[in-house]
């Protein structure tokens, strides 16, 4: 049964509207009547009590804001009467033991994956083609045009057919019929792949590698090394110009650091050594094709669930994200951890206000200290350019109930479940320890998912309340909706719907288990992430300047 309101934590002093509420409506809660002073839209919050100016606002049991002026009981919280505020964190760890969830039903379960020589297991089998510098982007695009259609990896483009139909009607003098056409009625033939065991060739471009600070080029090389080492990648073709900051020697250093005994084929060609563009591209295409014939020999085989490395992401969040989608993903994360797998929680600007809770969950002082140092350095770099974590919520977040960064962060952190934090990683560091890992990335959706794949994620869970088409070139990104309306409205991008938690039809634990089952199906190749079906290959390396 759908309830009208929710108090997320016993210590909270605000209530969340689960459905639209009207001004003057009386809300019965914990033995008292609250009369609403304004309309309250679903996902928004209202005061459970009278607040004087500067009174602390509590949600999820922590401080998430303060009253900018007096707020009456039953009054809706907005950006006009509530400001961002968080609790201070000490950095001192107060670790408590963790009771793992019962995972006996999955103890003997496997997924069908691609086994790599270093022991990692991929949920997909991709070949990567990427430049060390933006000067090679054009050559990457030429290779893409040459390979994708001829090898059967091109996705049918119904919009191209749609334009052709409109063109034909116009040239036939039947302009009035154009408005009657629909792209939904267009049938497209599926691609016919030459290589049956290769999921695709991913051609990535970027704007880095030279012209910026040397540290950004080094971080780009570390990120590319992480993508090469990702278990979903069979091998890579790297194009270099020759004179750029991101030198092949730096890439090799980063590869050696991540995996000194890498057995994957890496083809590296330098245009200034090869000579003409024709010579470069001929060699690159020929060597890549021959490498693909070898990569196609790899077949899916059973792998334990401990070989899963799951990224935990959110984007286009709403006021329900921290109530349904994020805690459901958090329970799935706890299940993966209990099974011996790895999970990754990133987006440091969206952990603002929950630092002490995360510090307390770190298994070592070293990890806690690293988290504190990374958070403080990131916050300082934002403030140095006149910004700050408090400016993180987007207009869409605010419109749908996330009016302070602390509110957004308290809900976002729920994706990490309750398990201990075994390691804290800076950007482009690779995950090695089983358990929950923190990874320093921006809150920007694509920069963060790009980083998680570069740190070894072979599946990514992406929660959303408003809808976002973000994907990744090499790692399946499963979109998890926080509500029924979004799941129905944008069904083409949503893989999993946790709206049943809001409607009262399902529990957090039930949804978490369903999410794990969906992960297993996608990891085995039995289902495709909708982002992959739509070819949403988003790739944005983070420049270590400010990016929130």
XYZ file of C-alpha atoms in Angstrom:
548
model
C 0.000 0.000 0.000
C 1.333 3.448 -0.933
C 1.917 5.627 2.102
C 1.693 9.393 1.792
C 4.811 10.274 3.774
C 8.062 8.785 5.012
C 10.435 9.569 7.848
C 13.729 8.143 6.630
C 15.554 7.954 9.987
C 14.238 8.192 13.576
C 16.488 11.227 14.221
C 15.129 13.192 11.243
C 13.031 16.325 11.751
C 11.611 16.474 8.215
C 9.173 14.213 6.360
C 9.264 13.170 2.706
C 6.134 13.359 0.549
C 5.676 10.067 -1.334
C 2.799 11.523 -3.336
C 1.560 15.036 -4.115
C 0.069 16.689 -1.019
C -2.201 19.756 -0.860
C -1.996 22.877 1.293
C -4.323 22.591 4.277
C -4.158 18.790 4.272
C -3.797 17.232 7.702
C -1.057 14.614 8.021
C -1.292 12.156 10.912
C 2.138 11.095 12.066
C 3.360 9.484 15.290
C 0.304 10.579 17.263
C 0.103 14.167 16.108
C -1.518 16.124 13.289
C 0.568 18.270 10.944
C -1.288 20.755 8.762
C 0.492 21.533 5.498
C 0.997 25.250 4.884
C 1.786 24.804 1.171
C 1.360 22.233 -1.585
C 4.130 19.625 -1.324
C 5.078 17.787 -4.482
C 6.073 14.135 -4.307
C 9.796 13.743 -3.492
C 9.960 17.036 -1.568
C 10.247 17.523 2.186
C 8.323 19.470 4.804
C 9.039 20.443 8.404
C 7.918 18.037 11.112
C 8.227 20.814 13.683
C 8.763 24.569 13.936
C 12.328 25.619 13.048
C 13.907 28.848 14.229
C 16.472 30.517 11.992
C 19.766 28.524 11.843
C 18.070 25.383 13.219
C 19.752 22.198 11.912
C 17.834 20.111 9.361
C 18.249 16.349 9.766
C 17.730 13.706 7.064
C 19.084 10.151 6.956
C 19.989 10.776 10.605
C 22.596 13.441 9.810
C 22.697 17.217 9.344
C 21.723 18.021 5.755
C 21.040 21.745 5.977
C 20.028 24.654 8.170
C 17.000 26.953 8.291
C 17.721 30.310 6.644
C 14.734 31.823 8.459
C 11.901 30.648 10.697
C 10.108 27.646 9.160
C 6.692 26.605 10.389
C 5.611 23.034 11.061
C 4.135 21.676 7.813
C 6.017 24.166 5.626
C 7.752 22.838 2.508
C 11.555 23.028 2.406
C 13.003 24.966 -0.537
C 16.236 26.625 -1.627
C 14.738 29.863 -0.291
C 14.423 28.684 3.313
C 17.116 25.972 3.658
C 20.878 26.287 3.092
C 23.581 23.630 2.764
C 25.190 22.542 6.020
C 27.090 19.428 7.110
C 28.640 18.048 10.274
C 32.367 18.382 10.797
C 34.402 15.210 10.515
C 37.389 14.401 12.690
C 39.155 11.799 10.604
C 39.409 9.552 13.650
C 38.147 6.074 12.845
C 35.565 4.280 14.989
C 35.343 0.937 13.187
C 32.647 -1.548 14.137
C 32.261 -5.141 12.968
C 29.961 -5.882 10.054
C 27.358 -8.607 9.807
C 27.297 -9.722 6.167
C 23.981 -10.661 4.558
C 23.149 -14.320 3.995
C 24.407 -15.251 0.509
C 24.031 -19.029 0.771
C 21.585 -19.137 -2.152
C 24.334 -17.790 -4.449
C 27.209 -19.807 -2.956
C 27.411 -22.169 -5.933
C 26.293 -19.707 -8.615
C 28.507 -18.714 -11.520
C 28.399 -16.285 -14.398
C 29.691 -17.045 -17.876
C 32.641 -14.754 -18.467
C 35.857 -14.244 -20.409
C 38.826 -15.458 -18.380
C 42.039 -13.422 -18.684
C 45.512 -14.732 -17.955
C 45.913 -12.518 -14.875
C 42.885 -14.126 -13.186
C 40.380 -11.364 -13.934
C 37.138 -12.309 -15.688
C 35.350 -10.097 -18.174
C 31.611 -9.756 -18.575
C 32.227 -8.800 -22.213
C 34.979 -9.112 -24.838
C 35.914 -5.851 -26.544
C 38.844 -4.621 -28.593
C 39.884 -1.054 -27.774
C 41.197 1.564 -30.242
C 42.248 4.821 -28.584
C 44.650 7.732 -29.192
C 47.287 8.979 -26.775
C 46.569 12.515 -27.967
C 43.649 14.378 -29.549
C 45.707 14.904 -32.739
C 44.943 11.263 -33.617
C 41.162 11.541 -33.195
C 40.616 11.870 -36.941
C 42.586 8.686 -37.636
C 40.568 6.869 -34.972
C 37.362 7.939 -36.727
C 38.702 6.731 -40.098
C 39.473 3.335 -38.571
C 35.994 3.235 -37.085
C 34.406 3.849 -40.476
C 36.558 1.115 -41.997
C 35.910 -1.541 -39.346
C 32.476 -1.237 -37.822
C 30.188 -1.744 -40.803
C 32.417 -4.198 -42.666
C 32.730 -6.506 -39.633
C 29.047 -6.340 -38.761
C 29.370 -4.285 -35.550
C 27.354 -1.321 -36.827
C 24.050 -0.793 -35.059
C 21.100 -0.448 -37.463
C 20.321 3.277 -37.766
C 16.552 3.620 -37.979
C 16.864 7.404 -37.915
C 18.891 7.301 -41.129
C 16.085 5.286 -42.732
C 13.582 7.778 -41.262
C 15.336 10.699 -42.981
C 15.514 8.741 -46.245
C 11.743 8.165 -46.127
C 11.121 11.873 -45.566
C 13.526 12.755 -48.378
C 11.743 10.417 -50.782
C 8.307 11.822 -49.912
C 9.556 15.378 -50.374
C 11.139 14.662 -53.764
C 7.916 12.900 -54.818
C 5.925 16.035 -54.009
C 4.127 14.410 -51.049
C 5.336 16.704 -48.283
C 2.027 16.448 -46.412
C 2.667 12.734 -45.706
C 5.891 13.416 -43.809
C 4.058 14.215 -40.557
C 2.371 10.789 -40.718
C 5.656 8.886 -40.585
C 6.904 7.288 -37.373
C 10.377 6.037 -36.596
C 8.807 3.343 -34.390
C 7.443 1.479 -37.437
C 10.836 1.090 -39.088
C 12.213 -2.439 -39.138
C 15.990 -2.868 -39.235
C 18.008 -5.965 -39.948
C 20.300 -7.054 -37.142
C 24.026 -6.818 -37.727
C 25.804 -9.940 -38.975
C 29.046 -10.263 -37.065
C 32.141 -11.866 -38.499
C 33.722 -12.447 -35.081
C 31.189 -14.299 -32.924
C 33.058 -14.047 -29.605
C 33.859 -10.330 -29.805
C 31.201 -7.981 -28.474
C 32.544 -5.024 -30.382
C 35.444 -2.776 -31.305
C 35.358 0.433 -29.291
C 36.886 3.528 -30.864
C 37.399 6.187 -28.197
C 38.379 9.811 -28.710
C 39.215 12.570 -26.226
C 40.666 16.078 -26.027
C 43.705 15.320 -23.876
C 47.297 14.182 -24.161
C 48.977 17.527 -24.829
C 48.613 21.276 -24.376
C 47.599 21.026 -20.716
C 49.549 20.392 -17.534
C 51.811 17.343 -17.572
C 49.916 15.794 -14.665
C 46.754 15.598 -16.781
C 48.641 13.725 -19.503
C 50.045 11.323 -16.917
C 46.560 10.731 -15.514
C 45.262 10.138 -19.053
C 47.934 7.475 -19.561
C 46.986 5.873 -16.245
C 43.325 5.859 -17.267
C 44.098 4.290 -20.667
C 46.270 1.687 -18.926
C 43.298 0.864 -16.696
C 41.056 0.412 -19.735
C 43.590 -1.907 -21.363
C 43.792 -3.927 -18.127
C 39.998 -4.011 -17.659
C 38.858 -7.657 -17.906
C 36.228 -6.697 -20.512
C 39.026 -5.718 -22.926
C 40.857 -8.380 -24.977
C 43.521 -6.014 -26.282
C 44.090 -2.555 -27.675
C 45.375 -0.521 -30.593
C 46.982 2.758 -29.501
C 47.714 5.611 -31.918
C 50.375 8.145 -30.977
C 51.498 11.262 -32.855
C 54.975 11.289 -31.337
C 55.641 14.734 -29.900
C 52.826 14.934 -27.333
C 53.059 15.039 -23.539
C 51.318 11.650 -23.155
C 54.258 9.586 -24.336
C 54.154 5.815 -24.968
C 56.819 5.391 -22.280
C 54.450 6.921 -19.711
C 51.657 4.583 -20.823
C 54.013 1.622 -20.421
C 55.009 2.795 -16.931
C 51.348 2.963 -15.933
C 50.665 -0.486 -17.412
C 53.632 -1.938 -15.526
C 52.333 -0.418 -12.297
C 48.851 -1.899 -12.723
C 49.888 -5.228 -14.212
C 53.638 -5.864 -14.691
C 52.936 -9.217 -16.300
C 50.265 -8.097 -18.773
C 49.708 -10.743 -21.432
C 47.186 -8.862 -23.563
C 48.233 -7.742 -27.054
C 48.798 -3.976 -27.286
C 49.470 -2.534 -30.746
C 51.115 0.907 -30.583
C 51.822 2.932 -33.723
C 53.352 6.409 -33.916
C 52.436 8.595 -36.878
C 55.674 10.591 -36.922
C 57.589 7.296 -37.217
C 55.244 5.564 -39.656
C 55.322 8.426 -42.180
C 52.247 9.038 -44.306
C 48.723 8.810 -42.990
C 48.101 5.981 -45.432
C 51.037 3.985 -44.048
C 49.901 4.534 -40.455
C 46.314 3.537 -41.107
C 47.181 0.563 -43.302
C 49.445 -0.873 -40.607
C 46.994 -0.099 -37.814
C 44.041 -1.682 -39.603
C 45.961 -4.763 -40.708
C 47.531 -5.433 -37.291
C 44.203 -4.835 -35.540
C 42.341 -7.212 -37.842
C 44.875 -10.009 -37.235
C 44.659 -9.398 -33.475
C 40.866 -9.652 -33.670
C 41.154 -13.127 -35.175
C 43.013 -14.196 -32.023
C 40.661 -12.409 -29.614
C 37.752 -14.228 -31.243
C 39.130 -17.541 -29.983
C 38.254 -16.636 -26.378
C 34.926 -18.103 -25.234
C 32.742 -17.601 -22.184
C 33.356 -20.043 -19.329
C 31.927 -20.369 -15.802
C 33.335 -17.966 -13.214
C 32.492 -17.509 -9.517
C 30.596 -14.375 -8.505
C 33.698 -13.279 -6.615
C 35.074 -12.213 -10.018
C 32.503 -9.409 -10.259
C 33.736 -5.827 -9.860
C 30.676 -3.585 -9.686
C 30.763 0.194 -10.031
C 28.123 2.156 -8.085
C 26.993 5.357 -9.803
C 24.081 7.801 -9.765
C 22.988 10.580 -12.081
C 19.865 12.602 -12.695
C 18.972 11.874 -9.060
C 15.638 12.792 -7.516
C 14.075 12.913 -4.062
C 13.316 9.180 -4.230
C 16.828 8.054 -5.262
C 18.103 7.845 -1.690
C 14.966 5.999 -0.567
C 14.562 3.318 -3.246
C 17.224 2.953 -5.943
C 20.360 3.809 -3.955
C 19.717 1.612 -0.897
C 18.602 -1.231 -3.197
C 21.893 -0.948 -5.067
C 23.589 -0.716 -1.669
C 22.125 -4.074 -0.665
C 23.258 -5.566 -3.993
C 26.731 -4.184 -3.236
C 26.701 -5.859 0.178
C 25.717 -9.162 -1.470
C 28.585 -8.897 -3.984
C 31.027 -8.088 -1.175
C 29.763 -11.010 0.924
C 30.365 -13.264 -2.100
C 34.002 -12.148 -2.305
C 33.587 -9.615 -5.111
C 34.605 -5.966 -5.387
C 32.447 -2.848 -5.512
C 33.402 0.782 -6.195
C 31.744 3.903 -4.742
C 32.939 7.144 -6.346
C 31.779 10.779 -6.840
C 33.536 12.441 -3.889
C 31.583 15.742 -4.107
C 28.496 13.609 -3.448
C 29.912 12.160 -0.232
C 29.902 15.596 1.400
C 28.354 15.348 4.856
C 28.748 11.593 5.275
C 32.532 11.647 5.618
C 32.599 10.536 9.252
C 30.310 7.585 8.588
C 32.618 6.448 5.768
C 35.733 7.057 7.854
C 34.282 4.842 10.582
C 33.740 2.067 8.029
C 37.369 2.048 6.820
C 39.193 -1.119 7.857
C 42.548 0.657 8.281
C 43.797 4.045 9.471
C 45.723 4.332 6.218
C 42.525 4.131 4.164
C 40.723 6.592 6.439
C 43.599 9.097 6.265
C 43.754 8.854 2.486
C 40.013 9.478 2.207
C 40.240 12.531 4.480
C 43.186 13.960 2.541
C 41.539 13.431 -0.855
C 38.240 14.950 0.285
C 39.880 18.011 1.832
C 42.171 18.591 -1.146
C 39.244 18.280 -3.571
C 37.064 20.663 -1.536
C 39.918 23.171 -1.316
C 40.513 23.074 -5.070
C 36.825 23.802 -5.660
C 36.807 26.690 -3.203
C 40.003 28.115 -4.727
C 38.118 28.905 -7.933
C 35.079 30.326 -6.198
C 32.990 27.163 -6.172
C 32.330 24.420 -3.646
C 30.601 21.116 -3.032
C 27.480 23.050 -1.979
C 27.018 24.013 -5.653
C 26.842 20.372 -6.784
C 23.037 19.849 -7.027
C 21.790 20.460 -10.566
C 18.570 22.313 -11.458
C 16.960 18.910 -12.044
C 18.061 17.650 -8.613
C 16.607 20.735 -6.933
C 13.348 20.611 -8.892
C 12.799 17.042 -7.702
C 13.576 17.506 -4.043
C 17.366 17.500 -3.552
C 17.786 21.081 -2.419
C 21.223 20.839 -0.732
C 24.364 18.887 -1.576
C 24.246 17.270 1.860
C 20.749 15.883 1.148
C 21.959 14.615 -2.197
C 25.120 13.124 -0.681
C 23.367 11.385 2.211
C 21.150 9.570 -0.286
C 23.937 8.961 -2.815
C 26.152 7.264 -0.209
C 23.469 4.603 0.282
C 24.748 2.974 -2.939
C 27.708 1.762 -0.868
C 25.501 -0.330 1.407
C 26.821 -1.061 4.897
C 29.955 -3.129 4.249
C 33.442 -2.124 5.443
C 35.620 0.042 3.184
C 38.726 -1.975 2.356
C 40.570 0.587 0.245
C 40.545 4.219 -0.890
C 41.814 4.961 -4.389
C 42.818 8.159 -6.113
C 41.675 8.751 -9.691
C 42.980 6.121 -12.156
C 44.213 3.750 -9.435
C 43.133 0.146 -10.035
C 40.951 -1.887 -7.686
C 42.726 -4.920 -6.233
C 41.095 -5.673 -2.863
C 37.832 -7.630 -2.531
C 35.207 -5.552 -0.765
C 33.909 -1.978 -0.989
C 36.403 0.529 -2.424
C 36.150 4.341 -2.540
C 37.408 5.972 -5.752
C 38.065 9.700 -6.048
C 36.147 11.039 -9.051
C 34.001 14.067 -9.828
C 30.227 13.927 -9.472
C 29.957 14.378 -13.242
C 28.220 11.196 -14.457
C 30.397 10.463 -17.464
C 33.710 11.414 -15.845
C 32.839 9.121 -12.947
C 31.689 6.101 -14.995
C 34.729 6.594 -17.237
C 36.943 6.392 -14.158
C 35.251 3.305 -12.679
C 35.782 1.319 -15.878
C 39.404 2.489 -15.835
C 39.722 1.146 -12.292
C 38.499 -2.305 -13.287
C 34.689 -2.330 -13.026
C 33.252 -5.069 -15.250
C 29.634 -4.021 -14.495
C 28.268 -0.619 -13.423
C 24.970 0.025 -11.607
C 23.663 3.520 -12.341
C 20.709 4.842 -10.363
C 18.559 7.671 -11.675
C 15.313 9.373 -10.776
C 15.066 11.818 -13.684
C 16.586 9.650 -16.448
C 19.966 9.917 -18.155
C 21.344 8.060 -21.196
C 24.901 7.680 -19.885
C 26.782 4.524 -20.868
C 30.365 3.290 -21.149
C 32.293 1.809 -24.083
C 33.603 -1.357 -22.406
C 31.537 -1.876 -19.243
C 27.784 -2.594 -19.207
C 25.954 0.217 -17.389
C 22.659 -0.937 -15.857
C 20.203 1.915 -15.251
C 18.201 1.593 -12.046
C 15.076 3.776 -11.801
C 13.990 5.187 -8.448
C 10.312 5.401 -9.428
C 7.590 3.857 -11.603
C 6.927 7.017 -13.640
C 10.481 7.201 -14.991
C 10.659 3.452 -15.673
C 7.545 3.712 -17.858
C 8.328 7.062 -19.491
C 11.945 6.225 -20.451
C 11.669 2.456 -20.748
C 14.280 2.420 -23.523
C 17.082 3.302 -21.075
C 15.895 1.750 -17.783
C 17.032 -1.817 -16.983
C 15.705 -2.179 -13.432
C 12.823 -0.422 -11.665
C 12.924 0.019 -7.871
C 9.681 2.018 -7.799
C 8.106 -0.887 -5.934
C 9.967 0.273 -2.827
C 8.156 3.627 -2.973
C 4.759 2.024 -3.637
C 5.300 -0.436 -0.788
C 5.196 -3.509 -3.022
C 8.824 -4.506 -2.474
C 11.471 -4.247 0.211
C 15.029 -2.951 -0.162
C 16.360 -6.480 0.343
C 14.057 -7.923 -2.350
C 15.147 -5.279 -4.850
C 18.813 -5.790 -3.995
C 18.492 -9.493 -4.718
C 16.721 -8.784 -8.025
C 19.536 -6.420 -8.974
C 22.139 -9.116 -8.276
C 20.235 -11.587 -10.452
C 20.132 -9.002 -13.246
C 23.883 -8.464 -12.907
C 24.478 -12.211 -13.291
C 22.364 -12.337 -16.463
C 24.175 -9.386 -18.030
C 27.596 -10.642 -16.913
C 26.832 -13.969 -18.626
C 25.775 -12.357 -21.886
C 22.158 -13.528 -21.515
C 20.869 -9.951 -21.306
C 22.231 -6.695 -22.661
C 22.366 -3.456 -20.751
C 20.115 -1.013 -22.568
C 22.964 1.507 -22.687
C 24.938 -1.042 -24.722
C 21.966 -1.729 -27.000
C 21.681 2.011 -27.662
C 25.443 2.285 -28.253
C 25.918 4.852 -25.497
C 29.715 4.862 -25.452
C 30.447 7.857 -23.229
C 34.108 8.516 -22.407
C 35.369 11.701 -20.714
C 38.726 11.661 -18.900
C 38.879 13.968 -15.874
C 41.222 16.928 -16.070
C 42.441 17.240 -12.512
C 41.284 20.827 -12.389
C 37.951 21.507 -10.787
C 35.068 19.419 -12.107
C 32.022 19.000 -9.923
